[in-house]
Short mmCIF file of C-alpha atoms in Angstrom, two decimals:
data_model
loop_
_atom_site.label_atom_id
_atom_site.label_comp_id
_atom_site.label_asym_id
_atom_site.label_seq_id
_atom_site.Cartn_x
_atom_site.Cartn_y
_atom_site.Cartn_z
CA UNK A 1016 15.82 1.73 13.46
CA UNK A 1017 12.83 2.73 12.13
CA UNK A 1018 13.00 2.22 8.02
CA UNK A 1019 9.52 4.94 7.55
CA UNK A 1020 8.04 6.50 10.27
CA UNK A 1021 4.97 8.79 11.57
CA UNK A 1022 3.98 11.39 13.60
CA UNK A 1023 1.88 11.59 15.36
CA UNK A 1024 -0.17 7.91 15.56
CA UNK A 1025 -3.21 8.94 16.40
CA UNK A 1026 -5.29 12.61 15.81
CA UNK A 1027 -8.19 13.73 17.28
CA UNK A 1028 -9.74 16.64 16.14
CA UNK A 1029 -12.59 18.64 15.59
CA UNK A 1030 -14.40 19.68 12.37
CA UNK A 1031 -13.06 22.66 10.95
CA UNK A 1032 -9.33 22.55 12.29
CA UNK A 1033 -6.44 22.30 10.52
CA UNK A 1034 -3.67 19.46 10.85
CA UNK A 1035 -0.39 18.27 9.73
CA UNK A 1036 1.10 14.67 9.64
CA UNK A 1037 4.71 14.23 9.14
CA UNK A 1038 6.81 11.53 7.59
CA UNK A 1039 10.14 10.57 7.36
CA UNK A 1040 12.28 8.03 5.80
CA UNK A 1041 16.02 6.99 6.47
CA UNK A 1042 16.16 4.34 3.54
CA UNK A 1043 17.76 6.68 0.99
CA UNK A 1044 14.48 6.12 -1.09
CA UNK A 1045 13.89 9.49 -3.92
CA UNK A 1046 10.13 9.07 -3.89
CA UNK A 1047 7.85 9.43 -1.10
CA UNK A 1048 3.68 8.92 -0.96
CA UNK A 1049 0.26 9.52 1.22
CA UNK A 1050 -2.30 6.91 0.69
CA UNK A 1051 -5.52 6.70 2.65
CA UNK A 1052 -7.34 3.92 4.21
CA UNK A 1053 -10.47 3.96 4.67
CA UNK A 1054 -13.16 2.49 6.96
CA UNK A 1055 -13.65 -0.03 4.51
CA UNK A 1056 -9.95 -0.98 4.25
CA UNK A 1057 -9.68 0.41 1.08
CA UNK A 1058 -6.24 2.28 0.12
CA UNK A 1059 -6.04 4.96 -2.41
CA UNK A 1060 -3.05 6.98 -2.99
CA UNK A 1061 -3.69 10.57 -2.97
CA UNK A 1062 0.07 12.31 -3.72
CA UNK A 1063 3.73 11.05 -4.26
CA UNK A 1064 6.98 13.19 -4.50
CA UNK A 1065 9.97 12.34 -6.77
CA UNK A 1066 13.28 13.87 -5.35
CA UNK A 1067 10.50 16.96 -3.69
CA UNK A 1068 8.80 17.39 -6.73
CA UNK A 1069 5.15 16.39 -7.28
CA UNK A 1070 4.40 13.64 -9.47
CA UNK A 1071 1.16 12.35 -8.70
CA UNK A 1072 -2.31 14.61 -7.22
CA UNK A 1073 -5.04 11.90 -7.31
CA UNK A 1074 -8.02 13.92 -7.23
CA UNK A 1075 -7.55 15.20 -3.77
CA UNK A 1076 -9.33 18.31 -2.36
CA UNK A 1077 -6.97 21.39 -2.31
CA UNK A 1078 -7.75 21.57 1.42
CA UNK A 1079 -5.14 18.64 1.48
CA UNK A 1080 -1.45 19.82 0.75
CA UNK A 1081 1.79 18.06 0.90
CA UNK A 1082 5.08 19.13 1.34
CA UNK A 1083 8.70 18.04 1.19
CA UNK A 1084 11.20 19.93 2.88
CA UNK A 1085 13.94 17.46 1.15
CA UNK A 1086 14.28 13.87 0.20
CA UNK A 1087 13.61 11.77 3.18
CA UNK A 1088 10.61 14.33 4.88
CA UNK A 1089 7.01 14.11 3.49
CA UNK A 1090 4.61 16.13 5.46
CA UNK A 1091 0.59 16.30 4.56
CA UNK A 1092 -1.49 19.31 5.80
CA UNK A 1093 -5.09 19.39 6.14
CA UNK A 1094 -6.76 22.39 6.02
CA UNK A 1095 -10.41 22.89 7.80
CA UNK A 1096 -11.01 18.98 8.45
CA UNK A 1097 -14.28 17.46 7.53
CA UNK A 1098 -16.10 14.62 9.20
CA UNK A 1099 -15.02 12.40 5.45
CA UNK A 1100 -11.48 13.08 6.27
CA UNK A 1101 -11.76 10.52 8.96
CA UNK A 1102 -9.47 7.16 7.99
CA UNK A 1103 -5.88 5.84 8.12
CA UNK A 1104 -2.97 7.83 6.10
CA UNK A 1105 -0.01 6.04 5.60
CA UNK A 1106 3.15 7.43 4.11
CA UNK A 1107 5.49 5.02 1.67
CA UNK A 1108 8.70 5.24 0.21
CA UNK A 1109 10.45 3.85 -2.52
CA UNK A 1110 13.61 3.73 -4.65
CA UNK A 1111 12.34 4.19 -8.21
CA UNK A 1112 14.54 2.35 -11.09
CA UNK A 1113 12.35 3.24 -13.82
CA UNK A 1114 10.55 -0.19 -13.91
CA UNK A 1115 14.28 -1.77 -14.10
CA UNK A 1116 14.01 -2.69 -10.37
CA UNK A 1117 11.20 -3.82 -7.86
CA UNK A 1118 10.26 -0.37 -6.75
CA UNK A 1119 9.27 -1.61 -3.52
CA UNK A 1120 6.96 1.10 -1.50
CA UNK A 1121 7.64 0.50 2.42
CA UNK A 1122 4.94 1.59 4.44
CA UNK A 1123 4.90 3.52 7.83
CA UNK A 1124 3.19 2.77 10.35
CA UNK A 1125 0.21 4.65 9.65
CA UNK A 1126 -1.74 7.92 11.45
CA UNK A 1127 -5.33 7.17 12.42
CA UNK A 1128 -7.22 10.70 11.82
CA UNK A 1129 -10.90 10.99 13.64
CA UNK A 1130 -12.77 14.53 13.27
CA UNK A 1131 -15.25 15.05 15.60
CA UNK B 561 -7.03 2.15 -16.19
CA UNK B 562 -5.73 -0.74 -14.01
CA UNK B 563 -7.83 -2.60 -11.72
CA UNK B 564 -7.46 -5.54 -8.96
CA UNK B 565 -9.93 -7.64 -7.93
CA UNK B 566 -9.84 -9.78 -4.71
CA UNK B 567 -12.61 -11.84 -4.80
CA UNK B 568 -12.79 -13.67 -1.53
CA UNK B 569 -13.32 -10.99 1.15
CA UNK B 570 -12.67 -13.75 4.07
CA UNK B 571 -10.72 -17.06 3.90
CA UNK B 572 -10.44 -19.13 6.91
CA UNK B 573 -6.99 -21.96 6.74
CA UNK B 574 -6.40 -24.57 9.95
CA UNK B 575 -2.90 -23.97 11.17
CA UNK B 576 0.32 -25.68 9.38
CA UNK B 577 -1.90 -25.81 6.11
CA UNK B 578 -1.62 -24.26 2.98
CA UNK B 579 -3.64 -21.31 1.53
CA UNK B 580 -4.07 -19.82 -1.24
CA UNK B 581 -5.39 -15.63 -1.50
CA UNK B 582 -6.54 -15.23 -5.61
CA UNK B 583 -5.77 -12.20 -7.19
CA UNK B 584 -6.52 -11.07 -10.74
CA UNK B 585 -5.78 -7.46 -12.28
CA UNK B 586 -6.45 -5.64 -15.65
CA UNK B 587 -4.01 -3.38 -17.36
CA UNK B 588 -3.29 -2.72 -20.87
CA UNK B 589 0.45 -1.78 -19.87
CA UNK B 590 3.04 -4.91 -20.78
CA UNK B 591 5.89 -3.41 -17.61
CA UNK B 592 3.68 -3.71 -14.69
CA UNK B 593 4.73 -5.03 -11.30
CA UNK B 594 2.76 -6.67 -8.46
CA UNK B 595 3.21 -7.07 -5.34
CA UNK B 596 1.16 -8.36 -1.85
CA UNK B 597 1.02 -6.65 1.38
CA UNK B 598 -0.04 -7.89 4.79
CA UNK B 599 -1.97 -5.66 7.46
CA UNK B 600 -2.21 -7.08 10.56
CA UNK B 601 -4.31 -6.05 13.17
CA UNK B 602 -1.56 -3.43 14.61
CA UNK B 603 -2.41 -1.63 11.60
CA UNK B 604 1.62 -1.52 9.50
CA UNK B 605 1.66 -2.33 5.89
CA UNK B 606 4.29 -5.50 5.50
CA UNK B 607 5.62 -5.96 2.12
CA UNK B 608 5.63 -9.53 1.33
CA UNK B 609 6.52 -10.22 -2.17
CA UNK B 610 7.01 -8.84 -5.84
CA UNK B 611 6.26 -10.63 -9.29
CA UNK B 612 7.84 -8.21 -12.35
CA UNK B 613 5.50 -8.77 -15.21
CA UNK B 614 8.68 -9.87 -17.25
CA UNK B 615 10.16 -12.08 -14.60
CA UNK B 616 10.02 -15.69 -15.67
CA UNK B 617 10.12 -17.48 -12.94
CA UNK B 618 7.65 -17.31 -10.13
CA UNK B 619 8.46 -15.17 -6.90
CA UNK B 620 9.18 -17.22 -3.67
CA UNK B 621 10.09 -15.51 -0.40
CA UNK B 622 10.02 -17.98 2.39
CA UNK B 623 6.41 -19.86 2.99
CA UNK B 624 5.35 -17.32 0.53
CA UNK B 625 5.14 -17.47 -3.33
CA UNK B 626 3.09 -16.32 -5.88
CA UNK B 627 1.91 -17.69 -8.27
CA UNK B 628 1.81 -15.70 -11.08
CA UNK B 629 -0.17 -16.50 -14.79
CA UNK B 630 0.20 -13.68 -17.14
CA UNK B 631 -2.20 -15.18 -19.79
CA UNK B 632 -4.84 -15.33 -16.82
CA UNK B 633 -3.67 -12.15 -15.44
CA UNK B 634 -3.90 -13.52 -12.10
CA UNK B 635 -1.31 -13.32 -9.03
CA UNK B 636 -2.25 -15.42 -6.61
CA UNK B 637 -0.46 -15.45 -3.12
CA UNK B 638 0.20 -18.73 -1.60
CA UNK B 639 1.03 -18.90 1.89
CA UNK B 640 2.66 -22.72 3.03
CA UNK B 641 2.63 -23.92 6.12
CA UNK B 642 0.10 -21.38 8.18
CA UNK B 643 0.93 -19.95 11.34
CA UNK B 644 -1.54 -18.57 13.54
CA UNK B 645 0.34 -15.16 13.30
CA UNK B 646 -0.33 -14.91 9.57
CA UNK B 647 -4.06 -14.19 10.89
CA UNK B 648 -4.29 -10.52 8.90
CA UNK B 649 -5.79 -8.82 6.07
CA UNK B 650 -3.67 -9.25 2.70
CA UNK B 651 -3.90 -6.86 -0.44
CA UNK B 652 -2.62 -7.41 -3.83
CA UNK B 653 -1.32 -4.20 -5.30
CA UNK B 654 0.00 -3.11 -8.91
CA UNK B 655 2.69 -0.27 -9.68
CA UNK B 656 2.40 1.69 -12.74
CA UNK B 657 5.08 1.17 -14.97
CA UNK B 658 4.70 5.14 -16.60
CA UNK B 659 3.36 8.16 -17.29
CA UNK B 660 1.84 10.70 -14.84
CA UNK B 661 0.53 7.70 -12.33
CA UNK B 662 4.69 6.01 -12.04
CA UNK B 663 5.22 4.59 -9.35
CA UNK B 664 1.51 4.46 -8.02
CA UNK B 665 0.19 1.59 -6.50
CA UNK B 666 -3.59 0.21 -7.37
CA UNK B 667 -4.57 -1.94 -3.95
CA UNK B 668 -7.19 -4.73 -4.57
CA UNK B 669 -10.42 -4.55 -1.47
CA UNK B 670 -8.28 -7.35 0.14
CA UNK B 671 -8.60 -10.90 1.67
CA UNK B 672 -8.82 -11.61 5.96
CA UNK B 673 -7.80 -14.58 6.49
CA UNK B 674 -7.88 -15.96 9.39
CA UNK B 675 -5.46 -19.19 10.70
CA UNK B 676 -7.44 -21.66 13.30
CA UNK B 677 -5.50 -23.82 15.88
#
C-alpha cells in the first residue's frame, strides 16, 4: 500500500505546454506539499495545503498552480512550461500537531519533468 | 531566516564501519525540529530520523542516531555499522515551528556517501 503516491513518474514535454501532476495520500495526514529538486539536488518547497487551504506560496511563478480537491489529493498544474521548469517534484504529507508532535513529511516517489 | 549547511558534499565509509554526515543550521526560532532524509539512487525521499529542538535525549532509530548539540547548533547523522545499501545521498532538513512558513521544510545541499566493500 502505497503511503504517498504520484502520477505520472516521468513527463516529457515540450516548451510551451501545459501539465498537471497529481498526488495522493492515504495516511490521514491534513497537510500536503510540492517541493522541487533540482539538477543540483537541491529541494525547495514551492506550496503546502492545510486541510485544502493554502498556507505556504514560496515565490513560485503564477504559471504554477496547485489544487486540492480534498484532504488526501494534491494536484500541481503547470501552465506554458519553460525549459527552467525541468527537475524532480515531489509531493509530501504530514500530520501537523502544532510543533507538539514530529510532523513528519513522507515523501512520494517523485515526478521527473523534462521540457524540450 | 533558517539555513542548513552540509559541508561535506561526498563522504566515502568501508562497509560495517561507522560514519558520521555533519550538519549545522541557523534559526532564531527556540521550537524547531530536524530531521534527515535519504535519496537513493531510485530517486524516493526516506525519512530517517527526527531530533525536536526540546527533546533531551538524542534520537536513535536503529544504526541511526543523531547526534544533536543545541549550543553548536549542529545535527549530525551517524550511521553504525555501514551497509553497502546505505550508498545514497542524505539531506538534513528543518521544519518551521510558525508563522506563514509552518510546517515548511529548509533541506541542506546534502552529503553522497558512498559505502565500499
Amino acid at each position: 500500500d502505497t503511503a504517498v503516491s504520484q502520477t505520472p513518474k516521468y513527463l516529457v514535454t515540450q516548451m510551451g505546454n501545459d501539465k498537471s501532476i497529481k498526488c495522493e495520500q492515504n495516511l490521514g495526514h491534513d497537510t500536503m506539499y510540492w517541493y522541487k529538486q533540482d539538477s543540483k539536488k537541491f529541494l525547495k518547497i514551492m506550496f503546502s495545503y492545510n486541510n485544502k487551504e493554502l498556507i505556504i506560496n514560496e515565490t513560485v511563478p503564477n504559471r504554477f498552480s496547485p489544487k486540492s480537491p480534498d484532504k488526501a489529493h494534491l494536484n500541481l498544474h503547470i501552465n506554458s512550461l519553460e525549459l527552467g521548469d525541468s527537475a524532480v517534484y515531489f509531493c509530501a504529507s504530514s500530520q501537523e500537531t502544532g510543533g507538539t508532535g514530529t510532523d513528519t513529511q513522507y515523501f512520494g516517489p517523485g515526478t521527473r519533468l523534462t521540457v524540450l | 531566516a533558517q539555513k542548513i549547511t552540509q559541508t561535506q558534499p561526498g563522504m566515502f565509509v568501508q562497509e560495517k564501519e561507522a560514519v558520521t554526515l555533519d550538519c549545522t543550521y541557523d534559526t532564531s526560532d527556540p521550537s524547531y525540529g530536524l530531521f534527515w532524509y535519504k535519496q537513493p539512487s531510485s530517486g524516493e525521499m526516506i525519512f530517517l530520523i527526527y531530533q525536536g529542538s526540546y527533546d533531551q535525549q538524542n534520537a536513535t532509530e536503529g544504526r541511526y542516531s543523531l547526534n544533536f548539540q543545541k549550543a553548536r547548533k549542529s545535527a549530525n547523522l551517524v550511521i553504525s555499522a555501514s551497509q553497502l545499501g546505505d550508498s545514497a545521498m542524505y539531506f538534513c532538513a528543518m521544519r518551521d515551528a510558525g508563522g506563514t512558513s509552518y510546517g515548511k521544510l529548509t533541506f541542506g545541499q546534502g552529503t553522497i556517501l558512498t559505502v565500499h566493500p
